[in-house]
XYZ file of C-alpha atoms in Angstrom:
745
model
C -15.186 -22.936 -39.461
C -12.059 -21.348 -40.925
C -9.995 -19.724 -38.150
C -6.885 -18.955 -40.160
C -6.441 -15.202 -40.038
C -7.937 -14.895 -36.544
C -4.588 -15.553 -34.881
C -2.376 -12.753 -36.136
C -0.792 -9.584 -34.843
C -3.303 -7.815 -32.545
C -5.748 -10.719 -33.014
C -5.571 -13.714 -30.679
C -7.756 -16.771 -31.119
C -8.756 -17.658 -27.553
C -11.036 -20.644 -28.087
C -13.180 -22.498 -30.614
C -16.422 -24.146 -29.498
C -17.762 -26.877 -31.812
C -21.235 -26.397 -33.170
C -24.306 -28.611 -32.819
C -25.843 -29.013 -36.292
C -28.796 -30.931 -34.898
C -29.642 -27.919 -32.745
C -28.826 -25.484 -35.558
C -25.909 -24.069 -33.551
C -22.818 -23.178 -35.597
C -19.294 -23.345 -34.164
C -18.071 -20.247 -32.337
C -14.623 -18.714 -32.088
C -13.698 -16.281 -29.330
C -11.075 -13.761 -30.409
C -9.243 -11.165 -28.342
C -8.736 -8.041 -30.419
C -6.962 -4.826 -29.588
C -8.123 -1.613 -31.238
C -5.622 -2.272 -34.022
C -6.892 -5.820 -34.256
C -10.466 -4.651 -34.795
C -9.281 -2.381 -37.576
C -7.422 -5.270 -39.194
C -10.504 -7.471 -39.028
C -12.579 -4.666 -40.509
C -10.059 -4.287 -43.342
C -10.168 -8.043 -44.003
C -13.938 -7.846 -44.426
C -13.682 -4.715 -46.598
C -11.050 -6.387 -48.784
C -13.418 -9.335 -49.216
C -16.107 -6.941 -50.440
C -13.917 -4.803 -52.691
C -10.918 -6.792 -53.865
C -10.504 -9.962 -55.879
C -7.359 -11.963 -56.351
C -5.921 -12.333 -59.871
C -5.438 -15.734 -61.439
C -2.306 -16.600 -63.395
C -4.132 -15.859 -66.678
C -5.070 -12.402 -65.419
C -8.736 -13.084 -64.817
C -10.461 -12.310 -61.546
C -10.303 -14.968 -58.889
C -11.885 -15.319 -55.475
C -12.181 -12.312 -53.190
C -9.469 -11.673 -50.625
C -9.996 -13.470 -47.295
C -12.852 -15.473 -48.788
C -12.366 -18.578 -46.644
C -12.352 -16.569 -43.461
C -15.199 -14.147 -44.169
C -17.521 -16.699 -45.764
C -17.229 -18.876 -42.669
C -18.348 -16.000 -40.416
C -22.077 -15.878 -39.864
C -21.997 -12.965 -37.423
C -19.598 -10.966 -35.305
C -20.923 -10.215 -31.854
C -19.439 -8.938 -28.630
C -18.251 -11.809 -26.489
C -20.294 -12.455 -23.366
C -18.881 -13.670 -20.069
C -19.464 -17.316 -20.968
C -17.589 -16.891 -24.245
C -14.532 -15.765 -22.267
C -14.868 -18.538 -19.653
C -11.970 -21.025 -19.728
C -12.800 -23.070 -16.619
C -15.276 -25.996 -16.716
C -18.818 -24.704 -17.432
C -20.056 -26.052 -14.095
C -17.830 -23.567 -12.265
C -19.352 -20.491 -13.908
C -20.956 -18.328 -11.166
C -24.689 -18.931 -11.468
C -25.912 -17.443 -8.205
C -26.729 -13.707 -8.324
C -24.507 -11.512 -6.235
C -20.799 -10.836 -5.963
C -18.513 -13.668 -7.062
C -14.770 -14.147 -7.402
C -13.388 -14.056 -10.955
C -9.932 -14.792 -12.281
C -9.373 -12.250 -15.062
C -6.709 -12.686 -17.724
C -5.642 -9.323 -19.112
C -3.465 -8.294 -22.023
C -0.265 -7.107 -20.338
C -0.183 -3.832 -22.275
C -3.728 -2.937 -21.179
C -3.771 -4.420 -17.664
C -2.876 -1.270 -15.716
C -5.580 0.777 -17.444
C -8.204 -1.892 -16.796
C -7.263 -2.220 -13.117
C -7.251 1.550 -12.637
C -10.753 2.017 -14.064
C -12.511 -1.217 -13.105
C -13.642 0.054 -9.698
C -15.797 2.633 -11.462
C -17.905 -0.236 -12.818
C -18.241 -2.024 -9.495
C -15.376 -4.468 -10.080
C -13.039 -4.729 -7.067
C -9.594 -6.036 -8.020
C -7.188 -7.437 -5.446
C -3.628 -6.225 -5.048
C -1.943 -9.537 -5.944
C -1.279 -10.358 -9.565
C 0.419 -13.002 -11.679
C 2.533 -11.758 -14.558
C 3.240 -13.869 -17.637
C 4.951 -12.914 -20.921
C 1.664 -11.909 -22.601
C -0.856 -11.873 -19.760
C -1.504 -10.396 -16.334
C -3.867 -12.375 -14.086
C -5.814 -10.669 -11.301
C -8.586 -11.743 -8.945
C -11.713 -9.592 -9.048
C -14.938 -9.573 -7.073
C -18.036 -8.395 -8.896
C -21.515 -9.336 -9.975
C -21.929 -10.751 -13.462
C -23.620 -7.563 -14.674
C -20.889 -5.303 -13.287
C -18.126 -7.382 -14.815
C -19.911 -7.580 -18.170
C -20.287 -3.805 -18.244
C -16.615 -3.299 -17.396
C -15.546 -5.686 -20.166
C -17.741 -3.858 -22.695
C -16.305 -0.463 -21.799
C -12.699 -1.315 -20.984
C -10.340 -3.125 -23.349
C -7.899 -5.786 -22.287
C -9.798 -8.861 -21.028
C -8.600 -12.044 -22.708
C -10.315 -14.669 -20.582
C -12.165 -15.427 -17.358
C -11.721 -18.395 -15.045
C -12.580 -19.689 -11.606
C -9.907 -18.944 -8.976
C -8.989 -22.308 -7.507
C -5.371 -22.393 -6.325
C -5.028 -21.319 -2.691
C -2.264 -21.554 -0.113
C -3.893 -24.735 1.179
C -3.146 -26.504 -2.131
C 0.620 -26.164 -1.652
C 0.568 -26.467 2.128
C -1.233 -29.827 1.943
C 1.345 -31.402 -0.379
C 3.670 -34.130 0.760
C 7.220 -32.922 1.345
C 8.493 -34.692 -1.789
C 6.120 -32.707 -3.971
C 6.835 -29.488 -2.082
C 10.550 -30.052 -2.656
C 9.947 -30.335 -6.420
C 8.159 -27.001 -6.426
C 10.981 -25.422 -4.426
C 13.557 -26.755 -6.866
C 11.606 -25.431 -9.844
C 11.218 -22.026 -8.189
C 14.898 -21.825 -7.274
C 15.821 -22.102 -10.945
C 13.904 -18.883 -11.586
C 15.365 -16.803 -8.737
C 18.315 -14.465 -9.088
C 19.772 -13.077 -5.867
C 21.461 -9.845 -6.896
C 24.390 -8.452 -4.950
C 24.834 -4.702 -4.659
C 27.429 -2.541 -2.985
C 24.750 -0.713 -1.015
C 21.723 -3.004 -0.613
C 18.630 -2.285 1.435
C 18.075 -4.621 4.385
C 14.875 -5.804 5.987
C 15.736 -6.313 9.649
C 13.237 -8.604 11.364
C 12.874 -8.040 15.106
C 11.262 -11.340 16.037
C 12.102 -14.884 17.185
C 15.046 -15.411 14.871
C 15.135 -16.695 11.274
C 16.214 -20.137 10.090
C 18.771 -20.409 7.268
C 18.096 -24.039 6.393
C 15.449 -23.108 3.853
C 16.926 -22.729 0.334
C 14.710 -19.720 -0.387
C 16.044 -17.885 2.688
C 19.764 -18.726 2.933
C 20.953 -16.826 -0.190
C 19.480 -13.572 1.180
C 20.546 -14.004 4.814
C 24.227 -14.279 5.693
C 25.068 -16.293 8.793
C 26.762 -13.235 10.291
C 23.538 -11.218 9.935
C 21.636 -13.135 12.593
C 21.765 -11.530 16.011
C 20.097 -11.703 19.414
C 19.180 -9.031 21.949
C 20.629 -11.129 24.771
C 24.135 -12.618 24.475
C 22.950 -15.930 25.957
C 20.240 -16.472 23.358
C 20.792 -18.424 20.178
C 19.926 -16.930 16.794
C 17.987 -19.909 15.392
C 14.202 -19.860 14.923
C 12.679 -22.671 17.002
C 9.087 -21.444 16.775
C 8.763 -20.656 13.064
C 7.273 -17.171 13.188
C 10.436 -15.324 12.138
C 11.103 -17.664 9.195
C 7.526 -17.220 8.025
C 7.977 -13.452 8.017
C 11.312 -13.820 6.222
C 9.699 -15.681 3.323
C 6.959 -13.059 2.997
C 9.527 -10.241 3.230
C 11.427 -11.644 0.240
C 8.730 -13.112 -2.002
C 5.359 -11.934 -0.796
C 2.646 -14.590 -0.829
C 4.319 -17.652 -2.378
C 0.948 -18.781 -3.735
C 1.297 -16.200 -6.485
C 4.972 -16.886 -7.184
C 4.424 -20.646 -7.517
C 1.545 -20.180 -9.943
C 3.323 -17.602 -12.087
C 6.651 -19.443 -12.309
C 8.254 -16.330 -13.774
C 11.816 -15.069 -13.171
C 12.248 -13.410 -9.761
C 14.956 -10.847 -8.959
C 15.732 -10.475 -5.259
C 17.663 -7.288 -4.513
C 16.826 -6.978 -0.816
C 18.864 -8.558 1.958
C 17.674 -9.943 5.275
C 18.852 -9.385 8.821
C 17.470 -11.000 11.942
C 17.566 -9.767 15.525
C 15.933 -12.075 18.047
C 14.111 -10.007 20.673
C 11.887 -12.782 22.094
C 13.368 -15.671 24.095
C 12.771 -19.244 22.954
C 11.133 -20.076 26.279
C 8.918 -17.786 28.319
C 8.593 -14.115 27.534
C 10.192 -10.764 28.262
C 9.049 -9.010 31.440
C 6.803 -6.109 30.599
C 9.239 -3.514 31.905
C 11.982 -4.864 29.581
C 10.034 -4.789 26.308
C 11.499 -1.458 25.242
C 14.970 -2.419 26.419
C 14.923 -5.663 24.429
C 13.828 -3.822 21.305
C 16.720 -1.415 21.748
C 19.142 -4.295 22.400
C 17.995 -6.062 19.237
C 18.538 -2.946 17.140
C 21.941 -2.350 18.718
C 22.953 -5.938 17.952
C 21.947 -5.648 14.303
C 23.701 -2.314 13.870
C 27.001 -3.752 15.015
C 27.213 -5.155 11.469
C 27.873 -1.631 10.229
C 26.039 1.259 8.629
C 23.305 -0.058 6.375
C 20.037 1.142 4.929
C 17.676 -0.808 7.177
C 13.922 -1.201 7.356
C 13.097 -2.530 10.819
C 9.966 -4.694 10.945
C 8.535 -5.876 14.267
C 5.442 -8.077 14.604
C 5.621 -8.303 18.383
C 3.137 -6.409 20.548
C 1.581 -6.712 24.009
C -2.009 -6.605 25.210
C -0.907 -5.853 28.781
C -1.393 -2.124 28.205
C -4.782 -2.461 26.504
C -6.824 -0.350 26.497
C -4.506 2.630 26.366
C -6.775 4.805 24.200
C -3.826 5.925 22.092
C -1.792 7.335 24.960
C 1.947 6.579 25.056
C 3.366 3.650 26.991
C 6.947 2.969 28.030
C 7.427 0.617 25.054
C 5.864 2.926 22.455
C 7.884 5.852 23.833
C 11.119 3.876 23.528
C 10.204 2.959 19.947
C 9.678 6.672 19.245
C 13.101 7.427 20.731
C 14.778 4.716 18.670
C 13.187 5.976 15.453
C 14.082 9.629 15.961
C 17.612 8.599 16.965
C 17.828 9.732 20.588
C 18.108 6.122 21.795
C 20.317 3.240 20.732
C 24.068 3.017 20.386
C 23.874 4.876 17.078
C 22.053 8.178 17.232
C 20.516 7.978 13.756
C 16.966 8.234 12.393
C 15.437 4.859 11.540
C 12.640 3.473 9.371
C 10.432 1.269 11.546
C 7.252 -0.779 11.003
C 5.224 -2.433 13.754
C 2.139 -4.629 13.535
C -1.191 -3.458 14.932
C -1.608 -6.708 16.860
C -4.224 -9.434 16.477
C -7.659 -9.588 18.028
C -9.637 -12.590 19.168
C -13.109 -12.330 17.662
C -14.103 -15.369 19.695
C -14.461 -13.005 22.641
C -17.496 -11.474 20.974
C -19.027 -14.583 19.390
C -20.715 -12.893 16.431
C -20.208 -12.750 12.710
C -20.671 -8.985 12.354
C -17.018 -8.436 13.169
C -16.913 -4.813 11.966
C -19.436 -3.839 14.621
C -16.957 -4.847 17.348
C -13.767 -3.755 15.585
C -13.695 -0.442 17.496
C -14.254 -2.029 20.898
C -11.535 -0.983 23.402
C -10.527 -4.641 23.770
C -9.801 -4.679 20.037
C -7.662 -1.544 19.932
C -4.128 -1.743 18.546
C -1.626 -3.175 20.972
C 1.373 -1.350 22.392
C 3.812 -0.227 20.963
C 1.839 0.216 17.710
C 0.606 3.652 18.821
C 4.168 5.046 18.602
C 4.048 8.334 16.710
C 7.122 7.778 14.535
C 6.448 4.134 13.624
C 4.419 2.953 10.649
C 1.672 0.843 12.189
C 0.503 -1.937 9.848
C -2.993 -3.368 10.079
C -4.541 -6.052 7.895
C -7.222 -6.199 5.235
C -8.062 -9.163 3.022
C -8.831 -10.069 -0.574
C -8.886 -13.786 0.200
C -12.446 -15.038 -0.252
C -11.906 -18.114 -2.461
C -12.391 -21.513 -0.835
C -11.602 -24.887 -2.431
C -14.440 -26.594 -4.293
C -16.676 -28.504 -1.916
C -15.501 -26.629 1.187
C -18.329 -25.931 3.585
C -18.647 -22.453 5.008
C -18.174 -18.921 3.762
C -15.437 -16.317 4.299
C -16.167 -13.968 7.174
C -14.800 -10.744 5.649
C -15.848 -9.522 2.198
C -13.107 -8.905 -0.336
C -11.309 -5.606 0.181
C -12.387 -5.126 3.790
C -10.763 -5.390 7.217
C -9.194 -8.750 8.026
C -11.077 -10.270 10.977
C -7.916 -10.481 13.091
C -6.763 -6.891 12.654
C -6.873 -4.548 15.611
C -8.006 -0.970 15.130
C -7.943 2.387 16.890
C -10.685 2.746 19.482
C -10.138 6.504 19.689
C -11.215 9.468 17.604
C -9.256 11.923 19.719
C -6.093 13.921 19.192
C -3.740 10.897 19.209
C -2.241 9.778 15.881
C -4.204 7.972 13.198
C -3.432 4.274 13.591
C -2.982 1.967 11.819
C -1.191 3.981 9.156
C -1.724 1.414 6.368
C -3.079 -2.095 5.833
C -1.773 -5.100 3.895
C -3.123 -8.579 3.203
C -3.610 -10.542 6.424
C -5.885 -13.397 5.398
C -9.488 -14.205 6.225
C -11.527 -16.468 8.502
C -14.243 -18.982 7.648
C -17.750 -19.187 9.077
C -19.017 -22.739 9.151
C -22.026 -23.110 11.399
C -22.374 -21.333 14.746
C -19.751 -18.852 15.961
C -16.904 -18.528 16.493
C -15.373 -18.116 13.028
C -12.076 -19.865 12.442
C -8.854 -19.311 10.533
C -8.475 -21.428 7.376
C -5.318 -22.277 5.426
C -7.027 -21.582 2.092
C -7.643 -18.013 3.258
C -4.052 -17.531 4.446
C -0.734 -16.624 2.842
C 1.843 -19.217 1.807
C 5.390 -18.819 3.059
C 8.553 -20.640 4.132
C 8.601 -23.230 6.914
C 11.413 -23.229 9.484
C 11.368 -27.061 9.618
C 12.909 -27.515 6.170
C 13.696 -30.168 4.903
C 10.827 -31.770 6.820
C 8.406 -29.153 5.470
C 8.953 -26.536 2.779
C 5.748 -24.490 2.972
C 3.435 -23.295 5.699
C 0.670 -20.732 5.980
C 0.726 -17.428 7.795
C -1.622 -14.505 8.273
C -2.910 -11.722 10.486
C -1.042 -8.481 11.094
C 2.294 -10.308 11.308
C 2.013 -11.297 7.644
C 0.779 -7.809 6.763
C 3.831 -6.249 8.448
C 6.221 -8.507 6.514
C 4.534 -7.550 3.228
C 4.717 -3.882 4.178
C 8.417 -4.240 5.017
C 9.067 -5.740 1.590
C 7.192 -2.976 -0.215
C 8.774 -0.037 1.614
C 12.285 -1.536 1.437
C 11.948 -1.896 -2.336
C 10.827 1.739 -2.522
C 13.844 2.863 -0.498
C 16.113 0.815 -2.774
C 14.916 2.884 -5.716
C 15.430 6.202 -3.883
C 18.362 5.521 -1.527
C 19.177 9.230 -1.119
C 15.856 9.981 0.594
C 15.516 10.223 4.364
C 13.542 7.663 6.401
C 10.995 10.403 7.134
C 10.575 10.956 3.398
C 10.192 7.286 2.489
C 7.611 7.009 5.249
C 5.651 9.926 3.797
C 5.765 8.582 0.221
C 4.692 5.152 1.407
C 1.778 6.181 3.607
C 0.579 8.971 1.329
C 0.322 6.547 -1.597
C -2.301 4.512 0.279
C -5.951 4.531 -0.743
C -9.102 2.829 0.523
C -10.673 0.051 -1.518
C -14.129 0.346 -2.995
C -15.364 -2.010 -0.259
C -13.855 0.176 2.470
C -15.418 3.285 0.973
C -18.809 1.544 0.811
C -19.129 2.255 4.543
C -19.275 5.997 3.813
C -22.586 7.766 3.181
C -23.300 9.043 -0.309
C -22.070 12.570 0.430
C -19.617 12.131 3.314
C -18.693 14.939 5.647
C -15.259 15.232 7.225
C -16.456 13.433 10.336
C -17.691 10.425 8.337
C -14.113 9.434 7.519
C -13.359 8.729 11.185
C -14.418 5.059 11.100
C -12.307 4.409 7.988
C -9.223 5.912 9.607
C -9.801 3.824 12.737
C -9.994 0.564 10.780
C -7.762 1.020 7.740
C -5.608 4.075 8.373
C -4.981 5.618 4.961
C -5.608 2.299 3.176
C -3.436 0.066 0.993
C -0.214 1.625 -0.337
C 0.038 1.785 -4.119
C 3.705 1.366 -4.905
C 3.324 2.558 -8.485
C 1.770 5.759 -7.185
C 4.543 6.092 -4.598
C 7.264 6.009 -7.223
C 5.656 7.522 -10.264
C 5.622 10.959 -11.829
C 3.743 10.486 -15.064
C 2.429 13.152 -17.400
C -0.879 13.620 -15.576
C 0.385 12.991 -12.058
C 3.493 14.332 -10.431
C 5.053 14.206 -7.006
C 7.256 16.910 -5.537
C 9.465 16.219 -2.539
C 10.956 18.705 -0.113
C 13.490 17.654 2.544
C 14.372 20.412 4.977
C 15.021 21.295 8.624
C 13.337 23.770 10.917
C 14.221 25.336 14.295
C 10.713 25.714 15.672
C 11.295 27.651 18.913
C 13.545 30.215 20.559
C 13.779 31.830 23.970
C 11.303 34.534 24.791
C 12.521 38.051 25.399
C 10.818 37.783 28.786
C 12.880 35.634 31.132
C 9.919 34.029 32.934
C 7.876 33.275 29.826
C 7.704 30.091 27.762
C 9.716 29.918 24.578
C 8.145 31.365 21.444
C 7.819 30.284 17.836
C 10.996 30.909 15.932
C 10.774 29.869 12.316
C 8.357 29.084 9.527
C 9.222 27.640 6.113
C 7.460 29.066 3.085
C 7.652 27.331 -0.283
C 6.549 28.822 -3.563
C 6.014 25.652 -5.518
C 6.739 25.469 -9.254
C 3.152 24.812 -10.254
C 2.564 23.947 -13.942
C 0.556 27.136 -14.404
C 0.077 26.952 -18.170
C -1.094 23.358 -18.122
C -3.416 23.971 -15.164
C -4.942 27.013 -16.855
C -5.548 24.970 -20.004
C -7.570 22.515 -17.916
C -9.739 25.405 -16.569
C -12.624 23.751 -14.673
C -11.329 20.177 -14.845
C -11.167 18.770 -11.286
C -7.600 18.289 -10.087
C -6.696 16.541 -6.833
C -3.918 17.898 -4.632
C -2.595 15.627 -1.884
C -0.079 16.831 0.706
C 1.836 14.800 3.277
C 4.100 16.196 6.001
C 6.362 13.808 7.909
C 8.673 14.533 10.831
C 10.087 12.474 13.701
C 9.289 13.763 17.185
C 11.314 13.299 20.357
C 8.914 11.881 22.976
C 8.332 13.074 26.518
C 6.301 10.292 28.155
C 6.133 11.791 31.658
C 2.762 11.484 33.374
C 1.712 15.158 32.987
C 2.372 14.840 29.246
C 0.286 11.745 28.617
C -2.929 13.653 28.057
C -1.609 16.203 25.567
C -0.121 15.853 22.116
C 1.527 19.234 22.691
C 3.410 17.926 25.732
C 4.336 14.435 24.522
C 5.880 15.558 21.217
C 9.042 17.668 21.143
C 7.545 19.722 18.340
C 4.432 19.696 16.225
C 4.444 20.900 12.633
C 1.549 21.823 10.378
C 1.185 22.616 6.681
C -1.018 25.283 5.201
C -1.899 26.140 1.603
C -2.864 29.607 0.468
C -6.376 30.148 -0.809
C -7.215 31.431 -4.287
C -6.551 35.192 -4.471
C -4.771 35.131 -1.080
C -1.417 36.870 -1.416
C 1.654 36.073 0.647
C 1.068 38.796 3.232
C -2.546 37.728 3.854
C -1.509 34.086 3.934
C 1.182 34.629 6.581
C -1.141 36.717 8.726
C -3.728 33.926 8.736
C -1.150 31.289 9.694
C 0.172 33.376 12.578
C -3.263 33.331 14.202
C -3.727 29.589 13.678
C -0.313 28.728 15.125
C -1.223 30.293 18.475
C -4.457 28.318 18.918
C -4.598 26.437 22.238
C -4.755 22.670 22.516
C -8.181 21.230 21.850
C -10.537 20.206 19.058
C -10.693 22.415 16.007
C -13.701 23.811 14.241
C -13.104 22.905 10.614
C -13.198 25.706 8.129
C -14.991 25.324 4.817
C -11.651 25.177 3.028
C -12.186 22.281 0.620
C -9.937 19.775 2.399
C -11.371 16.262 2.390
C -10.325 15.076 5.855
C -10.024 18.359 7.738
C -7.903 19.551 10.641
C -9.426 17.237 13.261
C -8.128 14.203 11.386
C -5.102 15.814 9.747
C -3.380 17.698 12.533
C -2.498 14.697 14.701
C 0.657 12.636 15.082
C 3.943 13.165 13.304
C 2.637 12.468 9.805
C -0.224 14.525 8.425
C -1.995 13.866 5.143
C -4.919 15.569 3.469
C -6.219 16.211 -0.008
C -8.489 18.606 -1.804
C -10.114 18.555 -5.209
C -10.696 21.827 -6.982
C -10.827 23.335 -10.450
C -7.435 23.324 -12.128
C -7.604 27.093 -12.619
C -8.077 27.557 -8.845
C -5.141 25.313 -8.036
C -2.971 27.419 -10.329
C -3.470 30.279 -7.856
C -2.682 28.172 -4.781
C 1.075 27.799 -4.996
C 2.214 28.777 -1.489
C 2.761 26.102 1.151
C 3.875 26.997 4.653
C 5.322 24.672 7.267
C 4.937 26.178 10.719
C 5.306 24.963 14.317
C 2.652 24.808 16.984
C 3.268 23.925 20.636
C 5.554 21.062 21.758
C 7.555 20.305 24.888
C 10.607 21.960 23.347
C 8.557 25.154 23.655
C 8.144 24.862 27.424
C 10.465 27.006 29.505
C 12.070 23.917 31.079
C 13.533 22.900 27.692
C 17.108 24.127 27.475
C 18.499 26.055 24.473
C 15.500 25.766 22.121
C 17.391 27.653 19.416
C 19.764 24.653 19.196
C 16.964 22.110 18.715
C 16.237 21.536 15.032
C 13.964 18.987 13.381
C 13.968 17.437 9.941
C 10.796 17.191 7.906
C 9.689 15.857 4.534
C 6.957 17.456 2.470
C 5.275 15.449 -0.300
C 3.033 17.244 -2.783
C 1.104 15.281 -5.391
C -1.058 16.650 -8.218
C -3.319 14.306 -10.167
C -5.375 15.449 -13.140
C -6.950 12.037 -13.642
C -7.538 11.163 -17.273
C -7.435 14.768 -18.505
C -5.062 15.433 -21.373
C -2.222 17.490 -19.983
C 1.499 17.444 -19.418
C 1.947 18.609 -15.848
C 5.268 16.861 -15.445
C 7.102 18.508 -18.333
C 6.296 22.069 -17.252
C 7.318 21.463 -13.626
C 10.520 19.733 -14.745
C 11.399 22.771 -16.852
C 10.665 25.128 -13.950
C 12.893 23.126 -11.610
C 15.720 22.953 -14.128
C 15.551 26.663 -14.892
C 15.046 28.014 -11.386
C 17.105 25.547 -9.354
C 13.928 25.073 -7.371
C 13.576 23.719 -3.859
C 11.808 20.546 -4.876
C 12.995 17.203 -6.131
C 10.867 15.531 -8.781
C 10.256 11.793 -8.464
C 10.743 10.154 -11.853
């Protein structure tokens, strides 16, 4: 078979399988072709039919591309086996969902990943990036994957996922050291005048590891107690440090691509090397750790804490002394420096062995499995865990407990569907467990994340998982986002981060076919808002834009009657620069609007306040959007009535919002979305931010007119795949009108 001409621009020869003449099977070549490549191949065949070369004497010679075309018996669409590059014995033969390693053309990878779920192909968040390829792990049946490959361009090859964290963790130290040395050669630690720091509140971080030391100065290790050392003798803090810098090292070691590290590390030990902190000192030690770190000066810090307590469980979402102190530290009323802070805390880990069954989702909402204190803090980003890790080494007995894209077995959840905040806020990879025989299921290194070992040089790698690992990954992601937008407030970064999250196809499979607002409750309890999409958080492309408002509000003032409670003082009304012309062009095309409102509350954890969100929080803010054909006067009149509603459950209006007021109007970050015709959205351009009750409104609060609160409003419009240019029109409106919004670009 002549293959010359099949390996050219936009045509890539992937493999050649020899034929079997005795079985009348010709050789086969598998070629990856872009749309341009298909046109080129078509032109080659047409030239063979229509054009002949000229000999030196001027007579007609052989047709163009004769060797190539005459060797082609047929051109057919490649099946899954034609794209398979692993040994044939590893091809998934058993019906049902299997794990696939998919090699994608790097220019088409994002489009494939974005649309694959529509064909039943679930793609994990981790990816390997090479000069010409992007490698992802997908979970799908053979039929679903085949359909996706037929409809979506970009797939170069398929393979069996085989390399897990266990592969590197099981190596002898000499071999591990060789991998470390090779990886070091690819890492650039960039120094900036104003870097973003990830500050780990844990057991300390070791600097002996060569992957850690360049990002962690010796002077940036602190301890909450002056008598404690700053070294990590347990290993937990060093594990989180490796994940905070590199993510799961399994991916980095396989890719072996250049790595740029712009983030810096800080460590504040808040847990003693021996024993534990008394329960009544948990909040004080957290504050002392933050104070110690902030003695290094003013820095842009993302605090990440994977330390929780089960002593207060079940608390049913109500505040505890530790969660209240965390709220105070974040809003800036506690600590030596009275500044707002960005703070992540793990949801805590459950012990499924207590329940002894393999249907772990059925017990995930049990009160004994609820998130541990202080993860219910209103102002903190609570991080739970999901998992995409379902690949076990060849020959390993047992099966993964959790399906790909679902809740990690160790992750705690919210046991409540009441008025307390939605927790966790987001989820990140936390590893999986294996079922091998009777319960209980067990953790397995192959289903864990690979990270740095504190015992270096005795060991270079170790495995880590659960919500601790998820919190480290979340810290890395949000710190990188803040590095790109350093002028934004912590409240704003929090809103961008959480609002970018979405549920996986597997998570959404637990919804009925036509879900009502109440059906989303179980998803919020387990996964919060889902997995943050950092591209969505930072993007403002032609068909999707994000508008950001940062503002302050003075929610209350004294009543004219001396004995009465304070009254509402101020409401903020924003006339947003909607892309009216582009939206009208789209007419009935569905457009999704997503709104997030983020503020930091000052807590009041006194006993009478524990049962009411309107007494615990200093202030409560809400957002409202005008309805089609509702003018400003009608809109404001409607809001005035809503703002005076008493505490208690709401009756949802048929207003088109997906989640509704029962799920939206809780906590200090509120997110909801609606999908409507583009022409309707063009008439809904008024957003109001208004206060409802809070303890600042009670008559015992002094000088309410001097108590102001910051808030961030995030507004996202997504027209999907519709042809439009929403961004350009809004950008012009902002430039011309000096509008209130900032456009993320």
